[in-house]
C-alpha cells in the first residue's frame, strides 16, 4: 500500500510517498514560496528506491494547484519519479491544522468533511484555507480515499478546566474561543514511541512531551491522554518560540495599539513574526544563537535563558497535574539536535527526580535515545518526531 502524505501550508507544500508494506519512504519533497516571484521545489528520492536522486529547481509557482501538478509530475515522471503513474498511489493523507470541535478524529474526507474544515477557517485563517486547497486539488487528481489528520485531535482529551479561557462563557459558545493545542500528531507519535521504550502500554504512562522547533509546544500526558498543552486557540500561546512571543500579558496588545498606533494586522505580525527569540536577539535559529553566544552576544544569551526558563516553568506546572512522571520527551529541531538546551532544561530539576546524564545527552540524536542518568526516577528520552509517518500510519489504520 502506497500512501501519499500532503502537508499544504500557507506558502509551502511538503509531501512524502511511503510504501507501507516495506516501510520505505520512497520520496520526500517540498515546494516553497508558493505565490511569490520566485519559488523552489526540492525532491529527494530515498536510497533504495528505484531512482535514487535529488531534484532541485527554482521557478515561480503561482498557486497550490500549480505546485501540486508539479509534484505529481515529479513523483510519477519518467526521469524523476519513483512510481509509474498516479494510479499507483492507494490513499492520500492530509495534515489539517485546525479540526475545531467538530472534527475530533482521523477522518475520511468527503464533501461534508471539507465543509467542516472550511467552517474552522476563522479559527485558523492562515492554515486551514491552505490545507483545503491541498485537499481539493488532491481529490481532483487522485481517485483514491483521502484522509484528514488534525493537529488538534490529540488534545481533544483535555478537560474543560484546561481548555476553557476565563472569558465570558458566551464567547466560547458563539465563537468557539478555547484552547485547542497544536503539534498533536507529533506529541502523540513521540508518546507512543516513549511507551515502547518504557515497555508499557500508552495508557499506563505519564509524560511531558516537549516539541521544540521553530514553533514549540509542550503537552502534559496522563495515562496516555493529553490533559493540557501550551499552545492555545492559536499556535501563538505558550512557550517563547523562534518568532512567536508565547504567553504575554494580554493587556500589552491594546497598549501597543495605543502607544505605537498599530493596526490589528500590525500587532498580529509583531507577535507572530517579530517576537520570540528573534525579537530578543534578532535571530530565530538556535544554531545562530549558540554561535552568537560564543562570540559574547549578551542578547543571544538572554534569549536562550528566557527560552529555557519558560520550558522549566511549564515542566513544573505539568508535573503538578500529570502525577508521577514516567518520562520527559524531547523532540523536533531543537529537542532532537540541541544538547545544550536539553542540558539546561534539565539542570536544577534533580529534586523532581529528573537527572540527565551529560555524556549520554551529548550530540544530535538521529534515533530514539534514553539520556537520563542511572538512578534517575524519570526517564529522559530524545525521540525524533516523524509527523509524515504518523499521518501515513493513521491513514492506513483508518482505511483498514
Ligand atoms: P518547524 O517544523 O517548527 O519549522 P523544526 O522542528 O524543523 O521547526 O526546527 C527548526 C529549528 O530547529 C531551527 O530553527 C533551529 O533553531 C533548530 N535546530 C535545527 N538543527 C539544530 C542543531 N543542530 N542545533 C540546534 N538547533 C537546531
Short mmCIF file of C-alpha atoms and ligand atoms in Angstrom, two decimals:
data_model
loop_
_atom_site.label_atom_id
_atom_site.label_comp_id
_atom_site.label_asym_id
_atom_site.label_seq_id
_atom_site.Cartn_x
_atom_site.Cartn_y
_atom_site.Cartn_z
CA UNK A 1 0.00 0.00 0.00
CA UNK A 2 1.45 3.36 -1.07
CA UNK A 3 0.31 6.44 0.84
CA UNK A 4 0.94 9.99 -0.30
CA UNK A 5 1.19 12.41 2.63
CA UNK A 6 0.48 16.07 1.93
CA UNK A 7 1.15 18.98 4.25
CA UNK A 8 -0.16 22.00 2.40
CA UNK A 9 0.93 25.09 4.35
CA UNK A 10 0.23 28.76 3.76
CA UNK A 11 3.09 29.22 1.27
CA UNK A 12 4.63 25.77 1.07
CA UNK A 13 3.71 22.22 0.21
CA UNK A 14 5.53 19.33 1.84
CA UNK A 15 4.99 15.78 0.67
CA UNK A 16 6.13 12.21 1.17
CA UNK A 17 5.31 8.98 -0.57
CA UNK A 18 5.52 5.98 1.75
CA UNK A 19 5.35 2.31 0.89
CA UNK A 20 3.70 0.92 3.99
CA UNK A 21 4.41 -2.73 3.05
CA UNK A 22 8.17 -2.27 3.04
CA UNK A 23 8.18 0.73 5.47
CA UNK A 24 10.12 2.66 2.84
CA UNK A 25 9.93 6.41 2.36
CA UNK A 26 10.06 6.39 -1.44
CA UNK A 27 10.35 10.12 -1.86
CA UNK A 28 10.14 13.29 0.15
CA UNK A 29 9.84 16.83 -1.15
CA UNK A 30 8.96 20.44 -0.60
CA UNK A 31 7.67 23.32 -2.71
CA UNK A 32 8.46 26.67 -1.13
CA UNK A 33 7.40 30.29 -1.60
CA UNK A 34 4.20 29.49 -3.49
CA UNK A 35 2.71 32.70 -4.87
CA UNK A 36 5.98 34.65 -4.66
CA UNK A 37 8.09 35.96 -7.55
CA UNK A 38 10.47 33.01 -7.27
CA UNK A 39 9.76 29.64 -5.74
CA UNK A 40 11.66 26.41 -5.30
CA UNK A 41 10.96 22.70 -5.44
CA UNK A 42 13.16 20.02 -3.93
CA UNK A 43 12.62 16.31 -4.04
CA UNK A 44 14.79 13.57 -2.60
CA UNK A 45 14.24 10.02 -3.73
CA UNK A 46 15.37 7.74 -0.97
CA UNK A 47 18.37 5.44 -1.32
CA UNK A 48 16.96 2.05 -2.19
CA UNK A 49 14.08 3.47 -4.20
CA UNK A 50 14.03 2.86 -7.94
CA UNK A 51 15.54 6.26 -8.75
CA UNK A 52 17.89 7.43 -6.05
CA UNK A 53 18.48 11.11 -6.70
CA UNK A 54 17.85 14.64 -5.60
CA UNK A 55 15.95 17.12 -7.74
CA UNK A 56 16.16 20.84 -7.16
CA UNK A 57 14.58 23.51 -9.32
CA UNK A 58 13.94 27.23 -8.86
CA UNK A 59 10.92 28.70 -10.57
CA UNK A 60 7.75 30.54 -9.64
CA UNK A 61 4.62 28.70 -8.53
CA UNK A 62 1.55 30.84 -8.95
CA UNK A 63 -0.63 28.82 -6.59
CA UNK A 64 -1.01 25.50 -4.75
CA UNK A 65 -2.67 23.91 -7.77
CA UNK A 66 0.41 24.52 -9.90
CA UNK A 67 2.61 23.28 -7.06
CA UNK A 68 0.57 20.08 -6.76
CA UNK A 69 0.66 19.46 -10.51
CA UNK A 70 4.46 19.83 -10.46
CA UNK A 71 4.75 17.49 -7.51
CA UNK A 72 2.64 14.82 -9.22
CA UNK A 73 4.80 15.15 -12.36
CA UNK A 74 7.98 14.77 -10.29
CA UNK A 75 6.71 11.78 -8.34
CA UNK A 76 5.44 9.95 -11.42
CA UNK A 77 7.76 11.36 -14.13
CA UNK A 78 9.87 9.09 -16.31
CA UNK A 79 13.18 10.58 -15.20
CA UNK A 80 12.32 11.80 -11.74
CA UNK A 81 9.58 9.56 -10.45
CA UNK A 82 9.53 6.65 -8.04
CA UNK A 83 6.23 5.29 -9.37
CA UNK A 84 5.00 4.89 -12.94
CA UNK A 85 1.65 6.64 -12.60
CA UNK A 86 -0.57 8.33 -10.08
CA UNK A 87 -2.76 5.21 -10.13
CA UNK A 88 -0.04 3.50 -8.07
CA UNK A 89 -1.00 5.66 -5.09
CA UNK A 90 -3.56 3.90 -2.87
CA UNK A 91 -4.50 6.71 -0.48
CA UNK A 92 -3.70 10.32 0.40
CA UNK A 93 -3.22 11.52 4.00
CA UNK A 94 -3.60 15.25 4.64
CA UNK A 95 -2.33 17.25 7.58
CA UNK A 96 -5.05 19.69 8.64
CA UNK A 97 -4.17 22.21 11.32
CA UNK A 98 -7.49 23.09 12.94
CA UNK A 99 -10.19 20.47 13.46
CA UNK A 100 -12.11 22.64 15.93
CA UNK A 101 -14.80 20.94 17.98
CA UNK A 102 -16.44 19.24 15.02
CA UNK A 103 -13.52 17.12 13.75
CA UNK A 104 -12.10 15.14 16.64
CA UNK A 105 -10.56 12.10 14.96
CA UNK A 106 -8.75 10.99 11.84
CA UNK A 107 -11.48 11.24 9.22
CA UNK A 108 -12.09 10.06 5.70
CA UNK A 109 -12.64 13.16 3.57
CA UNK A 110 -15.94 13.74 1.80
CA UNK A 111 -17.85 16.90 0.89
CA UNK A 112 -19.25 17.20 4.40
CA UNK A 113 -15.79 16.97 5.99
CA UNK A 114 -14.49 19.60 3.55
CA UNK A 115 -17.28 21.93 4.70
CA UNK A 116 -16.44 21.29 8.35
CA UNK A 117 -12.77 22.09 7.70
CA UNK A 118 -13.94 25.25 5.95
CA UNK A 119 -16.10 26.16 8.94
CA UNK A 120 -12.93 26.14 11.07
CA UNK A 121 -11.14 28.66 8.82
CA UNK A 122 -11.96 31.66 11.07
CA UNK A 123 -10.09 29.91 13.90
CA UNK A 124 -7.07 29.18 11.71
CA UNK A 125 -7.15 31.72 8.87
CA UNK A 126 -3.59 31.09 7.68
CA UNK A 127 -3.55 27.30 7.76
CA UNK A 128 -6.96 25.79 7.11
CA UNK A 129 -7.54 27.54 3.74
CA UNK A 130 -4.14 26.29 2.53
CA UNK A 131 -4.91 22.78 3.82
CA UNK A 132 -8.20 22.92 1.90
CA UNK A 133 -6.51 23.79 -1.38
CA UNK A 134 -4.26 20.76 -0.98
CA UNK A 135 -7.30 18.59 -0.33
CA UNK A 136 -9.32 19.97 -3.23
CA UNK A 137 -6.52 19.51 -5.75
CA UNK A 138 -5.64 16.06 -4.45
CA UNK A 139 -9.27 14.95 -4.66
CA UNK A 140 -9.29 16.03 -8.31
CA UNK A 141 -6.01 14.32 -9.14
CA UNK A 142 -6.28 11.07 -7.20
CA UNK A 143 -9.42 8.95 -7.30
CA UNK A 144 -8.45 7.21 -4.05
CA UNK A 145 -9.51 7.57 -0.41
CA UNK A 146 -8.36 10.83 1.17
CA UNK A 147 -7.92 11.11 4.91
CA UNK A 148 -7.52 14.15 7.19
CA UNK A 149 -5.42 14.10 10.35
CA UNK A 150 -5.83 17.15 12.57
CA UNK A 151 -3.09 18.84 14.60
CA UNK A 152 -5.70 19.47 17.27
CA UNK A 153 -7.13 15.97 17.66
CA UNK A 154 -4.64 14.57 20.19
CA UNK A 155 -5.50 17.43 22.55
CA UNK A 156 -9.24 16.79 22.48
CA UNK A 157 -8.96 14.79 25.72
CA UNK A 158 -8.18 17.96 27.70
CA UNK A 159 -10.76 18.54 30.43
CA UNK A 160 -12.81 21.77 30.33
CA UNK A 161 -10.81 23.35 33.16
CA UNK A 162 -7.75 23.05 30.92
CA UNK A 163 -9.26 24.10 27.60
CA UNK A 164 -11.59 26.93 28.71
CA UNK A 165 -10.38 30.53 28.92
CA UNK A 166 -11.70 32.71 31.72
CA UNK A 167 -13.59 34.94 29.26
CA UNK A 168 -17.37 35.46 29.13
CA UNK A 169 -18.78 31.97 28.59
CA UNK A 170 -20.95 33.13 25.69
CA UNK A 171 -17.81 33.83 23.65
CA UNK A 172 -16.97 30.15 23.84
CA UNK A 173 -20.46 29.23 22.66
CA UNK A 174 -20.60 31.86 19.94
CA UNK A 175 -17.05 31.89 18.59
CA UNK A 176 -15.57 28.64 19.93
CA UNK A 177 -12.82 30.54 21.70
CA UNK A 178 -10.96 27.91 23.73
CA UNK A 179 -7.61 26.15 23.90
CA UNK A 180 -7.17 23.64 21.06
CA UNK A 181 -3.43 22.99 21.03
CA UNK A 182 -1.30 22.05 18.00
CA UNK A 183 1.59 19.72 17.04
CA UNK A 184 -0.77 16.95 18.21
CA UNK A 185 0.45 14.42 15.65
CA UNK A 186 4.00 14.89 16.91
CA UNK A 187 3.11 14.75 20.62
CA UNK A 188 1.13 11.58 20.02
CA UNK A 189 3.80 9.95 17.86
CA UNK A 190 6.58 10.51 20.41
CA UNK A 191 4.35 9.46 23.30
CA UNK A 192 3.69 6.13 21.57
CA UNK A 193 7.41 5.70 20.94
CA UNK A 194 8.08 6.52 24.60
CA UNK A 195 5.60 3.83 25.67
CA UNK A 196 7.54 1.30 23.59
CA UNK A 197 10.83 2.42 25.13
CA UNK A 198 9.30 2.05 28.61
CA UNK A 199 7.87 -1.32 27.63
CA UNK A 200 4.41 -0.24 28.77
CA UNK A 201 1.13 0.37 27.01
CA UNK A 202 0.46 4.06 26.25
CA UNK A 203 -2.46 4.20 28.69
CA UNK A 204 -0.15 3.29 31.57
CA UNK A 205 2.25 6.18 31.28
CA UNK A 206 2.55 9.80 32.37
CA UNK A 207 4.68 12.04 30.19
CA UNK A 208 5.65 15.60 29.49
CA UNK A 209 6.47 15.93 25.80
CA UNK A 210 8.50 18.88 24.50
CA UNK A 211 8.21 19.64 20.78
CA UNK A 212 10.92 22.29 20.45
CA UNK A 213 11.37 23.59 16.92
CA UNK A 214 10.85 26.93 15.26
CA UNK A 215 7.33 26.53 16.63
CA UNK A 216 7.42 24.99 20.11
CA UNK A 217 4.85 23.41 22.38
CA UNK A 218 4.61 21.06 25.33
CA UNK A 219 1.96 18.55 26.34
CA UNK A 220 1.04 17.05 29.70
CA UNK A 221 0.03 13.44 29.20
CA UNK A 222 -1.66 11.35 31.91
CA UNK A 223 -2.36 7.68 31.27
CA UNK A 224 -1.52 8.25 27.61
CA UNK A 225 -4.04 11.07 27.17
CA UNK A 226 -3.28 14.74 26.70
CA UNK A 227 -4.60 16.72 29.67
CA UNK A 228 -3.04 20.10 28.86
CA UNK A 229 -0.85 21.77 26.27
CA UNK A 230 0.92 25.09 25.96
CA UNK A 231 -0.47 26.33 22.65
CA UNK A 232 -3.94 27.76 22.77
CA UNK A 233 -6.71 28.79 20.41
CA UNK A 234 -3.83 29.56 18.05
CA UNK A 235 -0.18 28.46 17.94
CA UNK A 236 0.87 31.85 19.37
CA UNK A 237 0.40 30.86 23.01
CA UNK A 238 2.66 29.08 25.48
CA UNK A 239 6.41 28.83 25.05
CA UNK A 240 8.60 31.53 23.58
CA UNK A 241 9.34 30.38 20.01
CA UNK A 242 11.52 31.29 17.03
CA UNK A 243 9.46 34.35 16.11
CA UNK A 244 6.29 33.96 18.23
CA UNK A 245 6.02 35.56 21.64
CA UNK A 246 4.20 32.78 23.51
CA UNK A 247 2.50 33.80 26.75
CA UNK A 248 2.42 37.54 27.42
CA UNK A 249 0.14 39.81 29.42
CA UNK A 250 -2.83 40.27 27.05
CA UNK A 251 -3.14 43.90 28.11
CA UNK A 252 0.09 44.56 26.19
CA UNK A 253 -1.91 44.26 22.96
CA UNK A 254 -4.23 47.26 23.38
CA UNK A 255 -1.32 49.12 24.99
CA UNK A 256 0.81 48.55 21.86
CA UNK A 257 -2.04 49.55 19.56
CA UNK A 258 -2.47 52.77 21.52
CA UNK A 259 1.18 53.69 22.05
CA UNK A 260 2.55 52.61 18.65
CA UNK A 261 -0.57 53.24 16.57
CA UNK A 262 -0.54 49.63 15.39
CA UNK A 263 -3.42 48.07 13.50
CA UNK A 264 -4.71 44.63 14.46
CA UNK A 265 -2.75 43.22 11.50
CA UNK A 266 0.34 45.09 12.70
CA UNK A 267 0.06 43.67 16.21
CA UNK A 268 -0.59 40.21 14.81
CA UNK A 269 2.56 40.38 12.67
CA UNK A 270 4.61 41.75 15.57
CA UNK A 271 3.58 38.94 17.93
CA UNK A 272 3.84 36.14 15.36
CA UNK A 273 6.80 37.15 13.22
CA UNK A 274 8.97 39.66 15.09
CA UNK A 275 8.91 38.36 18.65
CA UNK A 276 10.23 35.27 20.47
CA UNK A 277 13.93 34.53 20.10
CA UNK A 278 14.10 36.85 17.09
CA UNK A 279 12.51 39.70 19.00
CA UNK A 280 15.06 39.46 21.80
CA UNK A 281 18.28 38.90 19.83
CA UNK A 282 17.46 39.27 16.13
CA UNK A 283 17.94 35.55 15.40
CA UNK A 284 15.37 32.77 15.43
CA UNK A 285 17.60 29.82 14.61
CA UNK A 286 19.06 28.24 17.75
CA UNK A 287 22.28 27.34 15.91
CA UNK A 288 22.91 31.03 15.17
CA UNK A 289 22.09 31.90 18.77
CA UNK A 290 24.70 29.47 20.12
CA UNK A 291 27.27 30.85 17.68
CA UNK A 292 26.47 34.41 18.78
CA UNK A 293 26.71 33.46 22.47
CA UNK A 294 30.16 32.02 21.78
CA UNK A 295 31.09 35.47 20.41
CA UNK A 296 29.89 37.13 23.63
CA UNK A 297 26.47 38.31 22.38
CA UNK A 298 24.52 39.13 25.56
CA UNK A 299 21.13 39.42 23.87
CA UNK A 300 21.56 35.96 22.40
CA UNK A 301 22.38 34.63 25.89
CA UNK A 302 19.27 36.34 27.25
CA UNK A 303 17.12 34.80 24.51
CA UNK A 304 18.42 31.30 25.29
CA UNK A 305 17.95 31.83 29.04
CA UNK A 306 14.36 33.02 28.51
CA UNK A 307 13.59 30.05 26.24
CA UNK A 308 14.94 27.54 28.78
CA UNK A 309 13.31 29.29 31.75
CA UNK A 310 9.88 29.20 30.11
CA UNK A 311 10.19 25.46 29.43
CA UNK A 312 11.24 24.75 33.02
CA UNK A 313 8.26 26.66 34.40
CA UNK A 314 5.88 24.53 32.32
CA UNK A 315 7.62 21.31 33.38
CA UNK A 316 6.97 22.30 36.98
CA UNK A 317 3.34 23.14 36.24
CA UNK A 318 2.74 19.95 34.32
CA UNK A 319 4.34 17.75 36.99
CA UNK A 320 1.66 19.02 39.32
CA UNK A 321 -1.11 17.69 37.05
CA UNK A 322 0.33 14.53 35.47
CA UNK A 323 1.14 12.72 38.70
CA UNK A 324 4.36 10.68 38.93
CA UNK A 325 6.16 11.11 35.66
CA UNK A 326 7.50 8.20 33.62
CA UNK A 327 9.42 10.26 31.08
CA UNK A 328 10.28 13.68 29.79
CA UNK A 329 10.46 13.54 25.98
CA UNK A 330 12.39 15.96 23.77
CA UNK A 331 11.62 16.18 20.05
CA UNK A 332 11.71 18.42 16.91
CA UNK A 333 14.57 20.54 15.53
CA UNK A 334 15.86 21.88 18.85
CA UNK A 335 14.71 18.97 21.03
CA UNK A 336 16.46 16.38 18.86
CA UNK A 337 19.61 18.29 17.98
CA UNK A 338 20.44 20.74 20.71
CA UNK A 339 22.20 19.08 23.66
CA UNK A 340 22.81 22.47 25.31
CA UNK A 341 19.09 23.25 25.52
CA UNK A 342 18.35 19.73 26.81
CA UNK A 343 21.06 20.01 29.46
CA UNK A 344 19.97 23.46 30.58
CA UNK A 345 16.28 22.49 30.71
CA UNK A 346 17.07 19.51 32.97
CA UNK A 347 19.59 21.35 35.11
CA UNK A 348 18.15 22.02 38.57
CA UNK A 349 15.30 19.54 38.19
CA UNK A 350 17.15 16.82 40.11
CA UNK A 351 14.90 17.34 43.16
CA UNK A 352 11.97 16.36 40.90
CA UNK A 353 13.65 13.07 40.04
CA UNK A 354 14.83 14.32 36.64
CA UNK A 355 18.57 13.67 36.29
CA UNK A 356 20.26 13.88 32.90
CA UNK A 357 23.46 12.01 32.00
CA UNK A 358 25.70 14.60 30.36
CA UNK A 359 27.64 12.03 28.32
CA UNK A 360 24.56 10.26 27.01
CA UNK A 361 22.97 13.63 26.25
CA UNK A 362 25.87 14.89 24.13
CA UNK A 363 25.25 15.38 20.42
CA UNK A 364 22.40 15.21 17.94
CA UNK A 365 20.10 12.20 18.19
CA UNK A 366 19.01 10.65 14.91
CA UNK A 367 17.34 7.72 16.66
CA UNK A 368 15.34 7.45 19.88
CA UNK A 369 17.77 7.62 22.79
CA UNK A 370 17.47 7.50 26.59
CA UNK A 371 19.67 10.17 28.15
CA UNK A 372 18.77 10.00 31.86
CA UNK A 373 21.41 9.17 34.44
CA UNK A 374 21.40 5.80 36.16
CA UNK A 375 19.03 6.10 39.11
CA UNK A 376 17.01 8.99 37.64
CA UNK A 377 13.39 8.42 38.72
CA UNK A 378 12.15 9.92 35.47
CA UNK A 379 13.38 8.69 32.08
CA UNK A 380 14.58 11.40 29.69
CA UNK A 381 14.09 10.46 26.05
CA UNK A 382 15.14 12.19 22.85
CA UNK A 383 12.82 10.88 20.15
CA UNK A 384 12.97 12.13 16.55
CA UNK A 385 9.45 13.06 15.52
CA UNK A 386 8.01 11.85 12.24
CA UNK A 387 4.70 13.51 11.52
CA UNK A 388 4.54 12.20 7.95
CA UNK A 389 4.95 8.60 9.08
CA UNK A 390 2.34 9.16 11.79
CA UNK A 391 -0.10 10.58 9.21
CA UNK A 392 0.54 7.62 6.89
CA UNK A 393 0.02 5.15 9.74
CA UNK A 394 -3.21 6.86 10.79
CA UNK A 395 -4.42 6.80 7.18
CA UNK A 396 -3.62 3.12 6.87
CA UNK A 397 -5.31 2.28 10.18
CA UNK A 398 -8.49 4.13 9.24
CA UNK A 399 -8.73 2.53 5.82
CA UNK A 400 -8.03 -0.97 7.00
P1 LIG B 1 9.46 23.84 12.45
O1 LIG B 1 8.95 22.48 11.99
O2 LIG B 1 8.69 24.44 13.58
O3 LIG B 1 9.78 24.80 11.36
P2 LIG B 1 11.83 22.32 13.22
O4 LIG B 1 11.29 21.28 14.14
O5 LIG B 1 12.27 21.89 11.86
O6 LIG B 1 10.87 23.57 13.14
O7 LIG B 1 13.04 23.01 13.97
C1 LIG B 1 13.77 24.03 13.35
C2 LIG B 1 14.68 24.64 14.39
O8 LIG B 1 15.48 23.63 14.98
C3 LIG B 1 15.66 25.61 13.77
O9 LIG B 1 15.11 26.89 13.71
C4 LIG B 1 16.80 25.55 14.75
O10 LIG B 1 16.58 26.52 15.75
C5 LIG B 1 16.71 24.19 15.39
N1 LIG B 1 17.81 23.31 15.00
C6 LIG B 1 17.91 22.52 13.93
N2 LIG B 1 19.09 21.86 13.92
C7 LIG B 1 19.75 22.24 15.03
C8 LIG B 1 21.01 21.93 15.61
N3 LIG B 1 21.86 21.08 15.04
N4 LIG B 1 21.33 22.52 16.77
C9 LIG B 1 20.50 23.39 17.36
N5 LIG B 1 19.29 23.72 16.87
C10 LIG B 1 18.92 23.16 15.72
#
